């Protein structure tokens, strides 16, 4: 591939974390309460709210193992939530996984149009915003911050102890390499870094938010370490994976796999590398053992480095 379009130094710098990150635990524990002797502990409930990036759109992930999760809209999607469910089963954990998604919509849509489906007690909630934050004003996080606050109030009213996590998503190649893109001519890592900064601001504005899932930072790490090819428009280099699917916008099975690994590691406190080369979802989706382990390593390293 042509590395002239990707400043390696810029990529490497953008995965650096603040000094305060070194003092924070890498993967916060998420330990369910201990049940009385002879009584099975109830499954922890987790809800994913988002759009096509949560659905696993434009890949085999979208409808994969849909019966293992509850789609509150009845669309029959499995997506990233089904990957998370499989990882937890392999780790011996019990999670009841639900999703409420709509392609191309902001979190504001879910509050305005779907909140009656969300309005119940959950143990964990993952919120995933529109890929550009604002369709008319890409990068503007004003509505994002407000909508996170509205949803957080909805969920905490039902369960004051709910754990709310914001997902910071990845750089879109079409927004970076095409002249029409808002992040055109900037290093491939910048869009994801901007999205992470917006999520951090939303978290700071809403104390009920526990943390940010560094999915976009994991993608940046995969580019910087040579696991993934950072420019899909000039061909994919041998030995590297393509994290984007055919539209250079949504994720490929590899991209969604990495997304789910980050969610799994952060939410459960388990090391993604514990899943290993024989991990079941990778095998069923056609991800090689080599690539599965490489992506698990990326998720492990990012979670270890990012608060």
mmCIF file of C-alpha atoms in Angstrom:
data_model
loop_
_atom_site.group_PDB
_atom_site.id
_atom_site.type_symbol
_atom_site.label_atom_id
_atom_site.label_comp_id
_atom_site.label_asym_id
_atom_site.label_seq_id
_atom_site.Cartn_x
_atom_site.Cartn_y
_atom_site.Cartn_z
ATOM 1 C CA UNK A 1 0.000 0.000 0.000
ATOM 2 C CA UNK A 2 1.068 3.674 -0.340
ATOM 3 C CA UNK A 3 2.242 4.915 3.056
ATOM 4 C CA UNK A 4 2.856 8.412 1.690
ATOM 5 C CA UNK A 5 -0.757 9.288 2.444
ATOM 6 C CA UNK A 6 -0.584 8.145 6.065
ATOM 7 C CA UNK A 7 1.775 10.034 8.350
ATOM 8 C CA UNK A 8 2.965 7.271 10.656
ATOM 9 C CA UNK A 9 4.122 9.719 13.280
ATOM 10 C CA UNK A 10 0.666 11.288 13.404
ATOM 11 C CA UNK A 11 -0.943 7.878 13.787
ATOM 12 C CA UNK A 12 1.388 6.886 16.577
ATOM 13 C CA UNK A 13 0.900 10.151 18.432
ATOM 14 C CA UNK A 14 -2.872 9.955 18.370
ATOM 15 C CA UNK A 15 -2.950 6.649 20.222
ATOM 16 C CA UNK A 16 -0.948 8.149 23.082
ATOM 17 C CA UNK A 17 -2.953 8.558 26.265
ATOM 18 C CA UNK A 18 -2.868 11.311 28.875
ATOM 19 C CA UNK A 19 -0.580 10.852 31.827
ATOM 20 C CA UNK A 20 -3.611 10.428 34.066
ATOM 21 C CA UNK A 21 -4.511 7.248 32.190
ATOM 22 C CA UNK A 22 -1.522 5.513 33.707
ATOM 23 C CA UNK A 23 -3.086 5.868 37.137
ATOM 24 C CA UNK A 24 -6.460 4.417 36.147
ATOM 25 C CA UNK A 25 -7.348 0.708 36.163
ATOM 26 C CA UNK A 26 -7.066 -0.742 32.654
ATOM 27 C CA UNK A 27 -10.240 -2.799 32.677
ATOM 28 C CA UNK A 28 -12.700 -1.863 35.428
ATOM 29 C CA UNK A 29 -14.220 -4.911 37.116
ATOM 30 C CA UNK A 30 -17.852 -5.717 36.632
ATOM 31 C CA UNK A 31 -18.628 -8.329 39.258
ATOM 32 C CA UNK A 32 -22.238 -9.474 39.707
ATOM 33 C CA UNK A 33 -23.609 -9.815 43.234
ATOM 34 C CA UNK A 34 -23.066 -13.154 44.953
ATOM 35 C CA UNK A 35 -26.219 -15.248 45.134
ATOM 36 C CA UNK A 36 -27.341 -17.144 48.219
ATOM 37 C CA UNK A 37 -26.127 -20.769 48.431
ATOM 38 C CA UNK A 38 -28.104 -22.994 46.101
ATOM 39 C CA UNK A 39 -29.692 -20.036 44.256
ATOM 40 C CA UNK A 40 -28.527 -19.154 40.761
ATOM 41 C CA UNK A 41 -27.455 -15.531 40.383
ATOM 42 C CA UNK A 42 -29.702 -13.643 37.945
ATOM 43 C CA UNK A 43 -28.213 -12.780 34.580
ATOM 44 C CA UNK A 44 -26.848 -9.274 34.338
ATOM 45 C CA UNK A 45 -28.827 -7.220 31.864
ATOM 46 C CA UNK A 46 -27.139 -5.121 29.222
ATOM 47 C CA UNK A 47 -28.763 -2.892 26.604
ATOM 48 C CA UNK A 48 -27.076 -1.646 23.428
ATOM 49 C CA UNK A 49 -28.581 1.526 21.922
ATOM 50 C CA UNK A 50 -27.202 2.690 18.602
ATOM 51 C CA UNK A 51 -27.372 2.497 14.837
ATOM 52 C CA UNK A 52 -25.770 0.500 12.037
ATOM 53 C CA UNK A 53 -22.404 0.457 13.816
ATOM 54 C CA UNK A 54 -24.047 -1.571 16.581
ATOM 55 C CA UNK A 55 -26.156 -3.653 14.188
ATOM 56 C CA UNK A 56 -23.105 -4.944 12.336
ATOM 57 C CA UNK A 57 -24.537 -3.549 9.103
ATOM 58 C CA UNK A 58 -23.137 -4.574 5.710
ATOM 59 C CA UNK A 59 -21.456 -7.659 7.097
ATOM 60 C CA UNK A 60 -22.261 -11.209 8.138
ATOM 61 C CA UNK A 61 -22.315 -9.970 11.732
ATOM 62 C CA UNK A 62 -25.694 -8.245 11.373
ATOM 63 C CA UNK A 63 -27.907 -11.323 11.605
ATOM 64 C CA UNK A 64 -25.371 -13.620 13.222
ATOM 65 C CA UNK A 65 -26.766 -15.510 16.244
ATOM 66 C CA UNK A 66 -29.736 -13.148 16.412
ATOM 67 C CA UNK A 67 -31.680 -15.643 18.544
ATOM 68 C CA UNK A 68 -29.098 -15.309 21.322
ATOM 69 C CA UNK A 69 -30.096 -11.698 22.036
ATOM 70 C CA UNK A 70 -33.339 -9.720 22.340
ATOM 71 C CA UNK A 71 -33.971 -7.170 19.598
ATOM 72 C CA UNK A 72 -36.431 -4.728 21.175
ATOM 73 C CA UNK A 73 -37.528 -3.595 17.703
ATOM 74 C CA UNK A 74 -38.113 -7.118 16.402
ATOM 75 C CA UNK A 75 -35.783 -6.620 13.438
ATOM 76 C CA UNK A 76 -33.911 -9.857 14.018
ATOM 77 C CA UNK A 77 -30.457 -8.360 14.384
ATOM 78 C CA UNK A 78 -27.625 -10.007 16.289
ATOM 79 C CA UNK A 79 -24.733 -7.713 15.502
ATOM 80 C CA UNK A 80 -22.136 -6.608 18.001
ATOM 81 C CA UNK A 81 -24.462 -7.505 20.916
ATOM 82 C CA UNK A 82 -24.518 -11.146 19.736
ATOM 83 C CA UNK A 83 -20.721 -11.175 19.539
ATOM 84 C CA UNK A 84 -20.585 -9.809 23.082
ATOM 85 C CA UNK A 85 -23.050 -12.491 24.211
ATOM 86 C CA UNK A 86 -20.907 -15.251 22.702
ATOM 87 C CA UNK A 87 -17.748 -13.913 24.333
ATOM 88 C CA UNK A 88 -19.462 -13.856 27.737
ATOM 89 C CA UNK A 89 -20.650 -17.437 27.300
ATOM 90 C CA UNK A 90 -17.138 -18.539 26.416
ATOM 91 C CA UNK A 91 -15.918 -16.759 29.540
ATOM 92 C CA UNK A 92 -18.532 -18.499 31.704
ATOM 93 C CA UNK A 93 -20.505 -15.302 32.365
ATOM 94 C CA UNK A 94 -24.268 -14.867 32.291
ATOM 95 C CA UNK A 95 -25.578 -11.768 30.520
ATOM 96 C CA UNK A 96 -29.069 -11.150 29.162
ATOM 97 C CA UNK A 97 -28.339 -9.013 26.101
ATOM 98 C CA UNK A 98 -30.787 -6.641 24.393
ATOM 99 C CA UNK A 99 -30.437 -4.111 21.602
ATOM 100 C CA UNK A 100 -32.471 -1.221 20.263
ATOM 101 C CA UNK A 101 -31.016 0.092 17.020
ATOM 102 C CA UNK A 102 -31.947 2.125 13.979
ATOM 103 C CA UNK A 103 -29.597 2.750 11.083
ATOM 104 C CA UNK A 104 -28.535 6.332 10.451
ATOM 105 C CA UNK A 105 -30.062 7.777 13.611
ATOM 106 C CA UNK A 106 -28.721 9.784 16.508
ATOM 107 C CA UNK A 107 -29.215 9.053 20.186
ATOM 108 C CA UNK A 108 -31.788 11.824 20.167
ATOM 109 C CA UNK A 109 -33.973 9.716 17.891
ATOM 110 C CA UNK A 110 -33.899 6.824 20.341
ATOM 111 C CA UNK A 111 -34.991 9.088 23.167
ATOM 112 C CA UNK A 112 -37.679 10.897 21.180
ATOM 113 C CA UNK A 113 -39.101 7.926 19.277
ATOM 114 C CA UNK A 114 -38.158 4.765 21.149
ATOM 115 C CA UNK A 115 -37.784 5.592 24.823
ATOM 116 C CA UNK A 116 -40.855 3.571 25.792
ATOM 117 C CA UNK A 117 -38.915 0.478 24.682
ATOM 118 C CA UNK A 118 -35.893 1.468 26.747
ATOM 119 C CA UNK A 119 -37.646 2.607 29.894
ATOM 120 C CA UNK A 120 -36.885 -0.181 32.334
ATOM 121 C CA UNK A 121 -34.153 -1.139 34.792
ATOM 122 C CA UNK A 122 -30.874 -2.242 33.232
ATOM 123 C CA UNK A 123 -27.575 -3.201 34.822
ATOM 124 C CA UNK A 124 -25.464 -1.885 31.925
ATOM 125 C CA UNK A 125 -26.267 0.390 28.983
ATOM 126 C CA UNK A 126 -24.008 1.058 25.968
ATOM 127 C CA UNK A 127 -24.817 4.204 23.964
ATOM 128 C CA UNK A 128 -23.453 4.604 20.416
ATOM 129 C CA UNK A 129 -23.912 7.917 18.599
ATOM 130 C CA UNK A 130 -24.123 8.769 14.884
ATOM 131 C CA UNK A 131 -20.746 8.245 13.201
ATOM 132 C CA UNK A 132 -20.273 11.983 12.456
ATOM 133 C CA UNK A 133 -22.139 13.117 15.608
ATOM 134 C CA UNK A 134 -24.313 15.542 13.650
ATOM 135 C CA UNK A 135 -25.448 14.887 10.082
ATOM 136 C CA UNK A 136 -25.660 18.562 9.074
ATOM 137 C CA UNK A 137 -22.670 19.721 11.105
ATOM 138 C CA UNK A 138 -20.151 16.855 11.250
ATOM 139 C CA UNK A 139 -18.121 16.891 14.429
ATOM 140 C CA UNK A 140 -20.551 19.103 16.358
ATOM 141 C CA UNK A 141 -21.239 17.394 19.684
ATOM 142 C CA UNK A 142 -23.843 19.816 21.087
ATOM 143 C CA UNK A 143 -26.825 17.520 20.550
ATOM 144 C CA UNK A 144 -24.795 14.430 21.485
ATOM 145 C CA UNK A 145 -23.987 15.835 24.916
ATOM 146 C CA UNK A 146 -27.594 16.856 25.520
ATOM 147 C CA UNK A 147 -28.996 13.511 24.380
ATOM 148 C CA UNK A 148 -26.608 11.524 26.555
ATOM 149 C CA UNK A 149 -27.908 13.531 29.484
ATOM 150 C CA UNK A 150 -31.536 12.842 28.599
ATOM 151 C CA UNK A 151 -30.974 9.116 28.221
ATOM 152 C CA UNK A 152 -28.903 8.913 31.393
ATOM 153 C CA UNK A 153 -31.761 10.460 33.369
ATOM 154 C CA UNK A 154 -34.175 7.941 31.869
ATOM 155 C CA UNK A 155 -32.017 4.974 32.841
ATOM 156 C CA UNK A 156 -30.988 6.179 36.297
ATOM 157 C CA UNK A 157 -34.628 6.835 37.192
ATOM 158 C CA UNK A 158 -35.198 3.083 36.828
ATOM 159 C CA UNK A 159 -31.890 1.948 38.307
ATOM 160 C CA UNK A 160 -29.705 4.535 40.066
ATOM 161 C CA UNK A 161 -26.806 2.049 39.951
ATOM 162 C CA UNK A 162 -26.970 1.475 36.181
ATOM 163 C CA UNK A 163 -23.582 1.489 34.471
ATOM 164 C CA UNK A 164 -23.703 3.670 31.358
ATOM 165 C CA UNK A 165 -20.880 3.499 28.829
ATOM 166 C CA UNK A 166 -20.459 5.664 25.717
ATOM 167 C CA UNK A 167 -18.958 4.071 22.632
ATOM 168 C CA UNK A 168 -16.396 6.162 20.776
ATOM 169 C CA UNK A 169 -16.410 4.802 17.231
ATOM 170 C CA UNK A 170 -13.908 4.736 14.388
ATOM 171 C CA UNK A 171 -12.618 6.851 11.573
ATOM 172 C CA UNK A 172 -14.622 6.494 8.380
ATOM 173 C CA UNK A 173 -12.288 6.043 5.420
ATOM 174 C CA UNK A 174 -14.760 7.792 3.113
ATOM 175 C CA UNK A 175 -14.688 10.861 5.385
ATOM 176 C CA UNK A 176 -10.885 10.891 5.376
ATOM 177 C CA UNK A 177 -9.779 9.982 1.841
ATOM 178 C CA UNK A 178 -12.593 11.454 -0.279
ATOM 179 C CA UNK A 179 -12.751 15.202 -1.083
ATOM 180 C CA UNK A 180 -16.322 15.386 0.216
ATOM 181 C CA UNK A 181 -15.280 14.149 3.653
ATOM 182 C CA UNK A 182 -15.259 16.431 6.677
ATOM 183 C CA UNK A 183 -11.872 14.983 7.722
ATOM 184 C CA UNK A 184 -10.391 15.004 4.200
ATOM 185 C CA UNK A 185 -6.570 15.047 4.015
ATOM 186 C CA UNK A 186 -6.184 14.584 7.763
ATOM 187 C CA UNK A 187 -4.382 11.532 9.176
ATOM 188 C CA UNK A 188 -6.593 8.477 9.374
ATOM 189 C CA UNK A 189 -6.523 8.542 13.154
ATOM 190 C CA UNK A 190 -7.947 12.046 13.564
ATOM 191 C CA UNK A 191 -11.663 11.398 13.119
ATOM 192 C CA UNK A 192 -11.628 8.664 15.762
ATOM 193 C CA UNK A 193 -9.656 10.936 18.087
ATOM 194 C CA UNK A 194 -12.233 13.695 17.614
ATOM 195 C CA UNK A 195 -15.073 11.284 18.353
ATOM 196 C CA UNK A 196 -13.304 10.143 21.517
ATOM 197 C CA UNK A 197 -12.885 13.759 22.643
ATOM 198 C CA UNK A 198 -16.605 14.346 22.115
ATOM 199 C CA UNK A 199 -17.452 11.250 24.164
ATOM 200 C CA UNK A 200 -15.167 12.478 26.934
ATOM 201 C CA UNK A 201 -16.998 15.803 26.962
ATOM 202 C CA UNK A 202 -20.358 14.039 27.103
ATOM 203 C CA UNK A 203 -19.120 11.911 29.976
ATOM 204 C CA UNK A 204 -17.868 14.970 31.854
ATOM 205 C CA UNK A 205 -21.231 16.699 31.387
ATOM 206 C CA UNK A 206 -23.204 13.703 32.715
ATOM 207 C CA UNK A 207 -21.835 12.246 35.958
ATOM 208 C CA UNK A 208 -24.049 9.165 35.569
ATOM 209 C CA UNK A 209 -21.867 8.034 32.650
ATOM 210 C CA UNK A 210 -19.284 5.574 33.935
ATOM 211 C CA UNK A 211 -16.858 5.596 31.037
ATOM 212 C CA UNK A 212 -16.038 5.545 27.340
ATOM 213 C CA UNK A 213 -15.447 2.411 25.269
ATOM 214 C CA UNK A 214 -12.318 3.145 23.173
ATOM 215 C CA UNK A 215 -13.334 1.386 19.974
ATOM 216 C CA UNK A 216 -11.976 4.061 17.650
ATOM 217 C CA UNK A 217 -8.711 4.137 19.581
ATOM 218 C CA UNK A 218 -8.425 0.361 19.151
ATOM 219 C CA UNK A 219 -8.826 0.831 15.393
ATOM 220 C CA UNK A 220 -6.079 3.478 15.467
ATOM 221 C CA UNK A 221 -3.860 1.061 17.370
ATOM 222 C CA UNK A 222 -4.522 -1.658 14.796
ATOM 223 C CA UNK A 223 -3.388 0.740 12.049
ATOM 224 C CA UNK A 224 -0.319 1.918 13.930
ATOM 225 C CA UNK A 225 0.850 -1.602 14.775
ATOM 226 C CA UNK A 226 0.348 -2.980 11.272
ATOM 227 C CA UNK A 227 -2.498 -5.326 12.152
ATOM 228 C CA UNK A 228 -4.889 -3.442 9.859
ATOM 229 C CA UNK A 229 -4.390 -1.550 6.614
ATOM 230 C CA UNK A 230 -5.142 2.168 7.145
ATOM 231 C CA UNK A 231 -6.045 2.972 3.521
ATOM 232 C CA UNK A 232 -8.576 0.704 1.794
ATOM 233 C CA UNK A 233 -8.531 2.800 -1.369
ATOM 234 C CA UNK A 234 -5.060 1.712 -2.497
ATOM 235 C CA UNK A 235 -5.468 -2.011 -1.831
ATOM 236 C CA UNK A 236 -5.049 -4.126 1.280
ATOM 237 C CA UNK A 237 -1.487 -5.162 2.047
ATOM 238 C CA UNK A 238 -0.728 -8.841 2.481
ATOM 239 C CA UNK A 239 -0.931 -9.950 6.090
ATOM 240 C CA UNK A 240 -3.114 -7.030 7.162
ATOM 241 C CA UNK A 241 -6.866 -7.000 7.714
ATOM 242 C CA UNK A 242 -9.367 -4.503 6.360
ATOM 243 C CA UNK A 243 -11.438 -3.126 9.237
ATOM 244 C CA UNK A 244 -13.904 -1.491 6.845
ATOM 245 C CA UNK A 245 -16.453 -3.215 4.643
ATOM 246 C CA UNK A 246 -17.068 -2.492 0.954
ATOM 247 C CA UNK A 247 -18.386 1.051 1.515
ATOM 248 C CA UNK A 248 -15.278 2.151 3.461
ATOM 249 C CA UNK A 249 -17.704 3.484 6.068
ATOM 250 C CA UNK A 250 -19.142 0.595 8.065
ATOM 251 C CA UNK A 251 -16.993 -2.113 9.598
ATOM 252 C CA UNK A 252 -16.048 -5.471 8.138
ATOM 253 C CA UNK A 253 -16.362 -8.652 10.184
ATOM 254 C CA UNK A 254 -12.855 -7.877 11.470
ATOM 255 C CA UNK A 255 -13.860 -4.343 12.428
ATOM 256 C CA UNK A 256 -16.989 -5.436 14.277
ATOM 257 C CA UNK A 257 -15.030 -8.231 15.941
ATOM 258 C CA UNK A 258 -12.565 -5.682 17.310
ATOM 259 C CA UNK A 259 -15.453 -3.464 18.413
ATOM 260 C CA UNK A 260 -17.045 -6.333 20.334
ATOM 261 C CA UNK A 261 -13.726 -7.328 21.916
ATOM 262 C CA UNK A 262 -13.305 -3.828 23.344
ATOM 263 C CA UNK A 263 -16.860 -3.850 24.710
ATOM 264 C CA UNK A 264 -16.370 -7.325 26.206
ATOM 265 C CA UNK A 265 -13.098 -6.440 27.886
ATOM 266 C CA UNK A 266 -14.262 -3.155 29.359
ATOM 267 C CA UNK A 267 -17.719 -4.283 30.499
ATOM 268 C CA UNK A 268 -16.785 -7.646 32.003
ATOM 269 C CA UNK A 269 -13.271 -6.909 33.191
ATOM 270 C CA UNK A 270 -12.024 -10.022 31.375
ATOM 271 C CA UNK A 271 -8.941 -9.945 29.177
ATOM 272 C CA UNK A 272 -9.935 -10.242 25.486
ATOM 273 C CA UNK A 273 -6.830 -12.374 24.961
ATOM 274 C CA UNK A 274 -8.316 -15.028 27.229
ATOM 275 C CA UNK A 275 -10.664 -15.936 24.350
ATOM 276 C CA UNK A 276 -7.729 -17.294 22.360
ATOM 277 C CA UNK A 277 -7.130 -18.623 18.872
ATOM 278 C CA UNK A 278 -10.036 -21.078 19.021
ATOM 279 C CA UNK A 279 -12.601 -18.384 19.814
ATOM 280 C CA UNK A 280 -15.963 -19.554 18.468
ATOM 281 C CA UNK A 281 -17.327 -16.402 16.821
ATOM 282 C CA UNK A 282 -14.140 -15.839 14.842
ATOM 283 C CA UNK A 283 -14.256 -19.405 13.566
ATOM 284 C CA UNK A 284 -17.906 -19.166 12.495
ATOM 285 C CA UNK A 285 -17.454 -15.779 10.802
ATOM 286 C CA UNK A 286 -14.326 -16.818 8.896
ATOM 287 C CA UNK A 287 -11.731 -14.874 10.857
ATOM 288 C CA UNK A 288 -8.476 -16.808 10.927
ATOM 289 C CA UNK A 289 -7.002 -17.848 14.286
ATOM 290 C CA UNK A 290 -4.009 -15.617 13.538
ATOM 291 C CA UNK A 291 -6.182 -12.565 12.916
ATOM 292 C CA UNK A 292 -8.444 -13.315 15.880
ATOM 293 C CA UNK A 293 -5.474 -13.372 18.240
ATOM 294 C CA UNK A 294 -4.004 -10.233 16.667
ATOM 295 C CA UNK A 295 -7.273 -8.346 17.174
ATOM 296 C CA UNK A 296 -7.591 -9.676 20.712
ATOM 297 C CA UNK A 297 -4.096 -8.335 21.381
ATOM 298 C CA UNK A 298 -5.064 -4.924 20.005
ATOM 299 C CA UNK A 299 -8.136 -4.799 22.265
ATOM 300 C CA UNK A 300 -6.048 -5.931 25.256
ATOM 301 C CA UNK A 301 -3.394 -3.302 24.641
ATOM 302 C CA UNK A 302 -5.888 -0.496 24.110
ATOM 303 C CA UNK A 303 -7.886 -1.328 27.231
ATOM 304 C CA UNK A 304 -4.651 -1.478 29.199
ATOM 305 C CA UNK A 305 -3.649 1.967 27.948
ATOM 306 C CA UNK A 306 -6.978 3.795 27.933
ATOM 307 C CA UNK A 307 -8.986 4.795 31.029
#
